[in-house]
C-alpha positions as YAML, in Angstrom:
chain: A
units: angstrom
residues:
- id: 1
  name: UNK
  ca: [-10.84, -9.18, 23.42]
- id: 2
  name: UNK
  ca: [-11.43, -5.65, 21.77]
- id: 3
  name: UNK
  ca: [-12.00, -5.42, 17.83]
- id: 4
  name: UNK
  ca: [-13.41, -2.79, 15.66]
- id: 5
  name: UNK
  ca: [-16.64, -4.03, 13.80]
- id: 6
  name: UNK
  ca: [-18.71, -2.77, 10.85]
- id: 7
  name: UNK
  ca: [-22.31, -3.68, 10.96]
- id: 8
  name: UNK
  ca: [-23.38, -1.56, 8.12]
- id: 9
  name: UNK
  ca: [-21.41, 0.00, 5.30]
- id: 10
  name: UNK
  ca: [-20.46, 3.67, 5.07]
- id: 11
  name: UNK
  ca: [-17.59, 6.01, 5.93]
- id: 12
  name: UNK
  ca: [-15.29, 4.39, 8.52]
- id: 13
  name: UNK
  ca: [-15.67, 7.23, 11.08]
- id: 14
  name: UNK
  ca: [-19.42, 6.57, 11.23]
- id: 15
  name: UNK
  ca: [-19.77, 2.82, 10.87]
- id: 16
  name: UNK
  ca: [-16.89, 1.49, 12.75]
- id: 17
  name: UNK
  ca: [-17.47, 0.44, 16.55]
- id: 18
  name: UNK
  ca: [-15.20, -0.80, 19.08]
- id: 19
  name: UNK
  ca: [-16.65, -3.92, 20.71]
- id: 20
  name: UNK
  ca: [-15.71, -6.63, 23.15]
- id: 21
  name: UNK
  ca: [-16.02, -10.16, 21.27]
- id: 22
  name: UNK
  ca: [-14.69, -13.46, 21.57]
- id: 23
  name: UNK
  ca: [-11.18, -14.33, 20.34]
- id: 24
  name: UNK
  ca: [-11.21, -16.00, 16.73]
- id: 25
  name: UNK
  ca: [-10.70, -19.64, 16.76]
- id: 26
  name: UNK
  ca: [-8.03, -20.97, 14.19]
- id: 27
  name: UNK
  ca: [-9.38, -23.36, 11.64]
- id: 28
  name: UNK
  ca: [-7.26, -25.98, 9.76]
- id: 29
  name: UNK
  ca: [-3.90, -24.60, 8.78]
- id: 30
  name: UNK
  ca: [-4.40, -21.35, 10.58]
- id: 31
  name: UNK
  ca: [-2.86, -20.04, 13.76]
- id: 32
  name: UNK
  ca: [-3.78, -17.29, 16.44]
- id: 33
  name: UNK
  ca: [-1.85, -14.30, 16.53]
- id: 34
  name: UNK
  ca: [-1.55, -11.32, 19.20]
- id: 35
  name: UNK
  ca: [-1.65, -8.14, 17.16]
- id: 36
  name: UNK
  ca: [1.31, -5.92, 17.88]
- id: 37
  name: UNK
  ca: [0.69, -3.32, 15.06]
- id: 38
  name: UNK
  ca: [-1.92, -3.04, 12.16]
- id: 39
  name: UNK
  ca: [-1.08, -1.00, 9.17]
- id: 40
  name: UNK
  ca: [-4.19, 1.04, 7.77]
- id: 41
  name: UNK
  ca: [-4.60, 0.50, 3.97]
- id: 42
  name: UNK
  ca: [-6.91, 2.28, 1.65]
- id: 43
  name: UNK
  ca: [-8.68, -0.91, 0.90]
- id: 44
  name: UNK
  ca: [-9.80, -0.74, 4.64]
- id: 45
  name: UNK
  ca: [-11.72, 2.35, 3.86]
- id: 46
  name: UNK
  ca: [-13.34, 0.67, 0.73]
- id: 47
  name: UNK
  ca: [-14.14, -2.34, 2.89]
- id: 48
  name: UNK
  ca: [-16.05, -0.27, 5.38]
- id: 49
  name: UNK
  ca: [-17.92, 1.57, 2.34]
- id: 50
  name: UNK
  ca: [-18.65, -1.82, 0.67]
- id: 51
  name: UNK
  ca: [-16.83, -0.75, -2.33]
- id: 52
  name: UNK
  ca: [-13.95, -3.15, -2.33]
- id: 53
  name: UNK
  ca: [-13.61, -6.17, -4.69]
- id: 54
  name: UNK
  ca: [-13.84, -8.36, -1.53]
- id: 55
  name: UNK
  ca: [-17.01, -7.97, 0.41]
- id: 56
  name: UNK
  ca: [-16.91, -9.68, 3.94]
- id: 57
  name: UNK
  ca: [-20.21, -10.67, 5.47]
- id: 58
  name: UNK
  ca: [-21.45, -8.22, 8.10]
- id: 59
  name: UNK
  ca: [-20.32, -7.56, 10.82]
- id: 60
  name: UNK
  ca: [-16.64, -7.62, 10.03]
- id: 61
  name: UNK
  ca: [-13.35, -6.25, 11.39]
- id: 62
  name: UNK
  ca: [-11.21, -4.24, 8.85]
- id: 63
  name: UNK
  ca: [-7.29, -4.37, 8.76]
- id: 64
  name: UNK
  ca: [-5.61, -6.38, 6.07]
- id: 65
  name: UNK
  ca: [-1.96, -6.12, 7.14]
- id: 66
  name: UNK
  ca: [-0.52, -6.68, 10.53]
- id: 67
  name: UNK
  ca: [2.70, -7.33, 12.56]
- id: 68
  name: UNK
  ca: [1.76, -10.12, 15.14]
- id: 69
  name: UNK
  ca: [3.20, -12.54, 17.58]
- id: 70
  name: UNK
  ca: [2.58, -16.23, 17.47]
- id: 71
  name: UNK
  ca: [1.87, -18.26, 20.68]
- id: 72
  name: UNK
  ca: [5.56, -19.41, 20.75]
- id: 73
  name: UNK
  ca: [6.77, -15.84, 20.39]
- id: 74
  name: UNK
  ca: [7.69, -15.40, 16.72]
- id: 75
  name: UNK
  ca: [7.34, -11.94, 15.30]
- id: 76
  name: UNK
  ca: [5.68, -12.31, 11.91]
- id: 77
  name: UNK
  ca: [3.88, -10.33, 9.16]
- id: 78
  name: UNK
  ca: [0.49, -11.65, 8.15]
- id: 79
  name: UNK
  ca: [-2.63, -10.88, 6.36]
- id: 80
  name: UNK
  ca: [-5.64, -11.77, 8.57]
- id: 81
  name: UNK
  ca: [-8.50, -13.87, 7.39]
- id: 82
  name: UNK
  ca: [-11.61, -11.77, 6.78]
- id: 83
  name: UNK
  ca: [-14.18, -11.17, 8.27]
- id: 84
  name: UNK
  ca: [-11.78, -11.03, 11.37]
- id: 85
  name: UNK
  ca: [-9.29, -8.37, 10.28]
- id: 86
  name: UNK
  ca: [-6.41, -6.84, 12.06]
- id: 87
  name: UNK
  ca: [-8.03, -3.95, 13.98]
- id: 88
  name: UNK
  ca: [-8.30, -6.17, 17.09]
- id: 89
  name: UNK
  ca: [-6.27, -7.58, 19.61]
- id: 90
  name: UNK
  ca: [-6.14, -11.06, 18.40]
- id: 91
  name: UNK
  ca: [-6.52, -12.55, 14.79]
- id: 92
  name: UNK
  ca: [-6.10, -15.79, 12.81]
- id: 93
  name: UNK
  ca: [-4.07, -16.06, 9.56]
- id: 94
  name: UNK
  ca: [-2.85, -18.81, 7.33]
- id: 95
  name: UNK
  ca: [0.15, -20.61, 8.85]
- id: 96
  name: UNK
  ca: [1.78, -21.17, 5.49]
- id: 97
  name: UNK
  ca: [1.39, -17.49, 4.55]
- id: 98
  name: UNK
  ca: [3.29, -16.14, 7.63]
- id: 99
  name: UNK
  ca: [6.41, -14.10, 6.78]
- id: 100
  name: UNK
  ca: [9.07, -13.36, 9.49]
- id: 101
  name: UNK
  ca: [9.20, -9.57, 10.47]
- id: 102
  name: UNK
  ca: [12.58, -8.22, 9.45]
- id: 103
  name: UNK
  ca: [14.84, -7.40, 12.46]
- id: 104
  name: UNK
  ca: [15.69, -3.99, 11.05]
- id: 105
  name: UNK
  ca: [12.25, -2.74, 11.31]
- id: 106
  name: UNK
  ca: [10.09, -2.11, 14.41]
- id: 107
  name: UNK
  ca: [6.51, -3.35, 14.85]
- id: 108
  name: UNK
  ca: [4.75, -0.32, 13.10]
- id: 109
  name: UNK
  ca: [7.36, -0.49, 10.21]
- id: 110
  name: UNK
  ca: [6.93, -4.30, 9.70]
- id: 111
  name: UNK
  ca: [3.25, -3.85, 9.67]
- id: 112
  name: UNK
  ca: [3.44, -1.42, 6.86]
- id: 113
  name: UNK
  ca: [6.00, -3.41, 4.72]
- id: 114
  name: UNK
  ca: [4.06, -6.08, 3.24]
- id: 115
  name: UNK
  ca: [1.49, -5.03, 0.75]
- id: 116
  name: UNK
  ca: [2.75, -1.53, -0.22]
- id: 117
  name: UNK
  ca: [6.27, -2.61, -1.00]
- id: 118
  name: UNK
  ca: [5.47, -6.08, -2.50]
- id: 119
  name: UNK
  ca: [3.12, -3.99, -4.70]
- id: 120
  name: UNK
  ca: [5.74, -1.97, -5.53]
- id: 121
  name: UNK
  ca: [8.32, -4.53, -6.33]
- id: 122
  name: UNK
  ca: [5.90, -6.57, -8.55]
- id: 123
  name: UNK
  ca: [4.60, -3.51, -10.33]
- id: 124
  name: UNK
  ca: [8.03, -1.68, -10.96]
- id: 125
  name: UNK
  ca: [10.16, -4.70, -11.78]
- id: 126
  name: UNK
  ca: [7.95, -7.80, -12.72]
- id: 127
  name: UNK
  ca: [5.52, -5.91, -14.73]
- id: 128
  name: UNK
  ca: [7.21, -2.59, -15.83]
- id: 129
  name: UNK
  ca: [10.87, -3.74, -15.78]
- id: 130
  name: UNK
  ca: [12.21, -0.59, -14.40]
- id: 131
  name: UNK
  ca: [16.04, -0.17, -15.29]
- id: 132
  name: UNK
  ca: [18.81, 1.60, -13.64]
- id: 133
  name: UNK
  ca: [19.01, 5.18, -15.19]
- id: 134
  name: UNK
  ca: [15.43, 5.35, -16.26]
- id: 135
  name: UNK
  ca: [12.90, 8.03, -15.08]
- id: 136
  name: UNK
  ca: [10.23, 6.92, -12.89]
- id: 137
  name: UNK
  ca: [7.14, 9.14, -12.33]
- id: 138
  name: UNK
  ca: [5.13, 8.13, -9.03]
- id: 139
  name: UNK
  ca: [1.82, 9.64, -8.33]
- id: 140
  name: UNK
  ca: [0.68, 10.39, -4.72]
- id: 141
  name: UNK
  ca: [4.52, 10.02, -3.82]
- id: 142
  name: UNK
  ca: [3.96, 11.14, -0.20]
- id: 143
  name: UNK
  ca: [1.28, 8.35, 0.36]
- id: 144
  name: UNK
  ca: [1.69, 4.82, 1.68]
- id: 145
  name: UNK
  ca: [1.85, 3.12, -1.63]
- id: 146
  name: UNK
  ca: [3.74, 6.02, -3.31]
- id: 147
  name: UNK
  ca: [6.34, 6.40, -0.62]
- id: 148
  name: UNK
  ca: [7.11, 2.73, -1.03]
- id: 149
  name: UNK
  ca: [7.49, 3.00, -4.93]
- id: 150
  name: UNK
  ca: [9.74, 6.01, -4.44]
- id: 151
  name: UNK
  ca: [12.18, 4.21, -2.23]
- id: 152
  name: UNK
  ca: [12.22, 1.09, -4.42]
- id: 153
  name: UNK
  ca: [12.75, 3.42, -7.53]
- id: 154
  name: UNK
  ca: [15.83, 4.95, -5.91]
- id: 155
  name: UNK
  ca: [17.10, 1.54, -4.66]
- id: 156
  name: UNK
  ca: [16.82, 0.53, -8.35]
- id: 157
  name: UNK
  ca: [18.85, 3.62, -9.77]
- id: 158
  name: UNK
  ca: [16.06, 5.30, -11.08]
- id: 159
  name: UNK
  ca: [15.49, 9.06, -11.28]
- id: 160
  name: UNK
  ca: [12.44, 9.52, -9.48]
- id: 161
  name: UNK
  ca: [9.82, 12.39, -9.92]
- id: 162
  name: UNK
  ca: [7.13, 12.53, -7.36]
- id: 163
  name: UNK
  ca: [3.79, 14.03, -7.89]
- id: 164
  name: UNK
  ca: [1.90, 15.31, -4.68]
- id: 165
  name: UNK
  ca: [-1.01, 17.54, -3.61]
- id: 166
  name: UNK
  ca: [0.26, 20.44, -1.51]
- id: 167
  name: UNK
  ca: [3.46, 21.86, -0.07]
- id: 168
  name: UNK
  ca: [3.32, 19.58, 3.12]
- id: 169
  name: UNK
  ca: [3.30, 16.56, 1.06]
- id: 170
  name: UNK
  ca: [5.90, 18.08, -1.31]
- id: 171
  name: UNK
  ca: [8.24, 18.30, 1.74]
- id: 172
  name: UNK
  ca: [7.65, 14.62, 2.47]
- id: 173
  name: UNK
  ca: [8.42, 13.65, -1.00]
- id: 174
  name: UNK
  ca: [11.65, 15.69, -0.95]
- id: 175
  name: UNK
  ca: [12.72, 13.92, 2.25]
- id: 176
  name: UNK
  ca: [12.00, 10.42, 0.82]
- id: 177
  name: UNK
  ca: [14.70, 11.28, -1.94]
- id: 178
  name: UNK
  ca: [12.65, 12.29, -4.91]
- id: 179
  name: UNK
  ca: [14.80, 14.10, -7.49]
- id: 180
  name: UNK
  ca: [12.04, 16.25, -8.49]
- id: 181
  name: UNK
  ca: [8.75, 16.96, -6.97]
- id: 182
  name: UNK
  ca: [5.68, 18.24, -8.75]
- id: 183
  name: UNK
  ca: [2.76, 19.92, -6.80]
- id: 184
  name: UNK
  ca: [-0.29, 18.88, -8.91]
- id: 185
  name: UNK
  ca: [-2.21, 21.91, -7.23]
- id: 186
  name: UNK
  ca: [0.34, 24.53, -8.40]
- id: 187
  name: UNK
  ca: [2.30, 23.01, -11.30]
- id: 188
  name: UNK
  ca: [1.49, 21.89, -14.87]
- id: 189
  name: UNK
  ca: [2.55, 18.17, -14.35]
- id: 190
  name: UNK
  ca: [2.96, 17.46, -18.09]
- id: 191
  name: UNK
  ca: [4.94, 20.38, -18.85]
- id: 192
  name: UNK
  ca: [7.25, 19.82, -15.85]
- id: 193
  name: UNK
  ca: [7.82, 16.36, -16.72]
- id: 194
  name: UNK
  ca: [8.83, 17.16, -20.30]
- id: 195
  name: UNK
  ca: [11.06, 19.87, -19.16]
- id: 196
  name: UNK
  ca: [12.79, 17.65, -16.58]
- id: 197
  name: UNK
  ca: [13.41, 14.91, -19.20]
- id: 198
  name: UNK
  ca: [14.21, 17.07, -22.30]
- id: 199
  name: UNK
  ca: [11.07, 16.40, -24.00]
- id: 200
  name: UNK
  ca: [11.19, 12.55, -23.47]
- id: 201
  name: UNK
  ca: [8.80, 11.80, -20.83]
- id: 202
  name: UNK
  ca: [8.71, 9.47, -17.97]
- id: 203
  name: UNK
  ca: [9.80, 5.82, -18.86]
- id: 204
  name: UNK
  ca: [7.82, 4.43, -15.99]
- id: 205
  name: UNK
  ca: [4.74, 5.75, -14.56]
- id: 206
  name: UNK
  ca: [3.26, 4.23, -11.17]
- id: 207
  name: UNK
  ca: [-0.37, 5.26, -10.78]
- id: 208
  name: UNK
  ca: [-2.50, 4.25, -7.62]
- id: 209
  name: UNK
  ca: [-4.67, 7.31, -8.22]
- id: 210
  name: UNK
  ca: [-6.50, 6.98, -11.39]
- id: 211
  name: UNK
  ca: [-8.71, 9.61, -12.83]
- id: 212
  name: UNK
  ca: [-7.01, 12.77, -13.93]
- id: 213
  name: UNK
  ca: [-3.75, 11.36, -12.86]
- id: 214
  name: UNK
  ca: [-3.97, 8.79, -15.43]
- id: 215
  name: UNK
  ca: [-4.79, 11.46, -18.10]
- id: 216
  name: UNK
  ca: [-1.74, 13.44, -17.27]
- id: 217
  name: UNK
  ca: [0.43, 10.05, -17.36]
- id: 218
  name: UNK
  ca: [-0.71, 9.51, -20.93]
- id: 219
  name: UNK
  ca: [0.39, 12.84, -22.03]
- id: 220
  name: UNK
  ca: [3.86, 12.49, -20.44]
- id: 221
  name: UNK
  ca: [4.81, 8.84, -20.88]
- id: 222
  name: UNK
  ca: [7.97, 8.36, -22.95]
- id: 223
  name: UNK
  ca: [8.38, 6.35, -26.06]
- id: 224
  name: UNK
  ca: [8.21, 2.72, -25.00]
- id: 225
  name: UNK
  ca: [7.33, 3.83, -21.50]
- id: 226
  name: UNK
  ca: [4.97, 1.76, -19.11]
- id: 227
  name: UNK
  ca: [2.06, 2.99, -17.16]
- id: 228
  name: UNK
  ca: [1.42, 0.81, -14.23]
- id: 229
  name: UNK
  ca: [-2.05, 0.87, -13.03]
- id: 230
  name: UNK
  ca: [-2.02, 0.18, -9.27]
- id: 231
  name: UNK
  ca: [-5.35, 1.35, -8.01]
- id: 232
  name: UNK
  ca: [-7.88, 4.28, -8.13]
- id: 233
  name: UNK
  ca: [-7.68, 6.24, -4.90]
- id: 234
  name: UNK
  ca: [-9.33, 9.12, -6.81]
- id: 235
  name: UNK
  ca: [-12.60, 7.13, -6.88]
- id: 236
  name: UNK
  ca: [-12.41, 7.64, -10.87]
- id: 237
  name: UNK
  ca: [-11.65, 4.57, -13.04]
- id: 238
  name: UNK
  ca: [-10.12, 5.98, -16.32]
- id: 239
  name: UNK
  ca: [-11.19, 4.87, -19.85]
- id: 240
  name: UNK
  ca: [-7.84, 4.57, -21.70]
- id: 241
  name: UNK
  ca: [-7.76, 5.62, -25.36]
- id: 242
  name: UNK
  ca: [-6.18, 2.59, -26.90]
- id: 243
  name: UNK
  ca: [-5.41, 4.50, -30.05]
- id: 244
  name: UNK
  ca: [-3.36, 6.75, -28.27]
- id: 245
  name: UNK
  ca: [-1.19, 4.00, -26.64]
- id: 246
  name: UNK
  ca: [-0.71, 2.56, -30.28]
- id: 247
  name: UNK
  ca: [0.23, 5.74, -31.86]
- id: 248
  name: UNK
  ca: [2.77, 6.74, -29.05]
- id: 249
  name: UNK
  ca: [4.06, 3.16, -28.49]
- id: 250
  name: UNK
  ca: [3.57, 2.92, -24.65]
- id: 251
  name: UNK
  ca: [2.13, 0.18, -22.43]
- id: 252
  name: UNK
  ca: [-0.65, 0.01, -20.08]
- id: 253
  name: UNK
  ca: [0.18, -2.51, -17.37]
- id: 254
  name: UNK
  ca: [-2.20, -3.71, -14.71]
- id: 255
  name: UNK
  ca: [-0.92, -4.82, -11.31]
- id: 256
  name: UNK
  ca: [-3.15, -6.83, -8.90]
- id: 257
  name: UNK
  ca: [-0.66, -8.02, -6.36]
- id: 258
  name: UNK
  ca: [-3.17, -10.08, -4.62]
- id: 259
  name: UNK
  ca: [-3.64, -12.39, -7.53]
- id: 260
  name: UNK
  ca: [-0.06, -13.72, -7.04]
- id: 261
  name: UNK
  ca: [-0.95, -15.44, -3.77]
- id: 262
  name: UNK
  ca: [-3.35, -17.66, -5.91]
- id: 263
  name: UNK
  ca: [-1.16, -17.99, -9.09]
- id: 264
  name: UNK
  ca: [2.34, -17.83, -7.77]
- id: 265
  name: UNK
  ca: [2.75, -17.79, -3.96]
- id: 266
  name: UNK
  ca: [6.38, -18.77, -4.16]
- id: 267
  name: UNK
  ca: [7.06, -15.38, -5.76]
- id: 268
  name: UNK
  ca: [5.53, -13.56, -2.61]
- id: 269
  name: UNK
  ca: [8.25, -15.33, -0.50]
- id: 270
  name: UNK
  ca: [11.13, -14.58, -2.63]
- id: 271
  name: UNK
  ca: [10.02, -10.86, -2.72]
- id: 272
  name: UNK
  ca: [9.97, -10.68, 0.88]
- id: 273
  name: UNK
  ca: [13.48, -11.94, 1.18]
- id: 274
  name: UNK
  ca: [14.55, -9.09, -1.15]
- id: 275
  name: UNK
  ca: [12.58, -6.67, 0.88]
- id: 276
  name: UNK
  ca: [14.13, -7.84, 4.11]
- id: 277
  name: UNK
  ca: [17.61, -7.49, 2.55]
- id: 278
  name: UNK
  ca: [16.68, -3.89, 1.48]
- id: 279
  name: UNK
  ca: [15.45, -3.06, 4.88]
- id: 280
  name: UNK
  ca: [18.77, -4.44, 6.50]
- id: 281
  name: UNK
  ca: [20.77, -2.24, 4.17]
- id: 282
  name: UNK
  ca: [18.81, 0.92, 4.90]
- id: 283
  name: UNK
  ca: [17.49, 1.29, 1.32]
- id: 284
  name: UNK
  ca: [13.88, 1.08, 2.34]
- id: 285
  name: UNK
  ca: [12.07, 2.04, 5.59]
- id: 286
  name: UNK
  ca: [8.16, 2.51, 5.79]
- id: 287
  name: UNK
  ca: [7.40, 6.10, 6.45]
- id: 288
  name: UNK
  ca: [5.24, 6.02, 9.51]
- id: 289
  name: UNK
  ca: [3.34, 9.24, 9.92]
- id: 290
  name: UNK
  ca: [1.11, 8.24, 12.82]
- id: 291
  name: UNK
  ca: [1.12, 5.53, 15.39]
- id: 292
  name: UNK
  ca: [-2.14, 5.50, 17.17]
- id: 293
  name: UNK
  ca: [-3.78, 3.56, 19.92]
- id: 294
  name: UNK
  ca: [-6.45, 0.88, 19.17]
- id: 295
  name: UNK
  ca: [-9.09, 3.16, 20.55]
- id: 296
  name: UNK
  ca: [-8.47, 5.81, 17.93]
- id: 297
  name: UNK
  ca: [-8.35, 3.48, 14.85]
- id: 298
  name: UNK
  ca: [-11.81, 4.45, 13.47]
- id: 299
  name: UNK
  ca: [-10.76, 8.03, 13.01]
- id: 300
  name: UNK
  ca: [-7.46, 7.18, 11.56]
- id: 301
  name: UNK
  ca: [-9.09, 4.94, 8.91]
- id: 302
  name: UNK
  ca: [-11.37, 7.97, 8.21]
- id: 303
  name: UNK
  ca: [-8.11, 10.14, 7.71]
- id: 304
  name: UNK
  ca: [-6.76, 7.64, 5.24]
- id: 305
  name: UNK
  ca: [-10.02, 7.43, 3.49]
- id: 306
  name: UNK
  ca: [-10.20, 11.11, 3.03]
- id: 307
  name: UNK
  ca: [-6.47, 11.38, 1.62]
- id: 308
  name: UNK
  ca: [-5.23, 13.57, 4.24]
- id: 309
  name: UNK
  ca: [-2.41, 11.51, 5.47]
- id: 310
  name: UNK
  ca: [1.06, 10.89, 4.45]
- id: 311
  name: UNK
  ca: [3.13, 7.81, 4.53]
- id: 312
  name: UNK
  ca: [1.50, 5.10, 6.78]
- id: 313
  name: UNK
  ca: [-0.89, 5.43, 9.90]
- id: 314
  name: UNK
  ca: [-0.27, 2.28, 12.04]
- id: 315
  name: UNK
  ca: [-2.43, 1.20, 14.91]
- id: 316
  name: UNK
  ca: [-0.66, -0.21, 18.18]
- id: 317
  name: UNK
  ca: [-2.72, -2.52, 20.01]
- id: 318
  name: UNK
  ca: [-1.33, -1.25, 23.48]
- id: 319
  name: UNK
  ca: [-0.75, 2.35, 22.48]
- id: 320
  name: UNK
  ca: [3.14, 1.98, 22.89]
- id: 321
  name: UNK
  ca: [5.24, 3.80, 20.26]
- id: 322
  name: UNK
  ca: [7.38, 0.69, 19.19]
...
């Protein structure tokens, strides 16, 4: 079978190689899946660079999220077992963790549902307790993680402010349903949020960026607001001034979604049921900006690494636009 392999750490476009290798063999409790579609996540780029919290042995195949097909024909969502990730024709995955792919979503959309939307539900609802009528500020609102948070915020009845970089991404954020879009390259984020909220600030801030985005968040969070730390796509990990959080009465909330698989796996299944209902109702639908064939996966991972993409970029193993 064909699979992309990383033999040394570096930029995805330079270190990923498409190779012919043997199909992986399922171990105890695992199943073999034919990959129908593999969603590219920012952690795939970090894995290539050797900067992710998990460092699989070299060589490895990136790809942490797929829509696949079991040998008995079931369409499922899975997180492949590294070092044999999803940018390949076949993977193995833990049978107990397989989730049914929603009928309302095609293969590419199903492949992009799991991590981003589960992160959004756990971050916005379980950790930040977002309420109907509150103001939600989403950084990188046109990206894969941010676009999911925008849709989930609207589904919850929140007023959503999206922060993006550039007019193209601003247009995407408006199409997603943001009530207000702020272009960080042209607008003063703090002033715009204060003006839009009558000086109050945002009740919940969803931050997958870190760095300067966090610094701006701390300046425009509301009284008893919650800043949800989702990731550091900027490459800069902020050092919060805890005295500022104390004086202004806001919470800094961390969200490591993957930890729920260890601590509370039943909650992931419950969340998937909720997401399946929302997809069936049309309240959420992953934004797929590109569907690329397997041969073009390395370049696609590099674009995600460079932050030039909107929504999700999904690799289809046979190149079909399913």
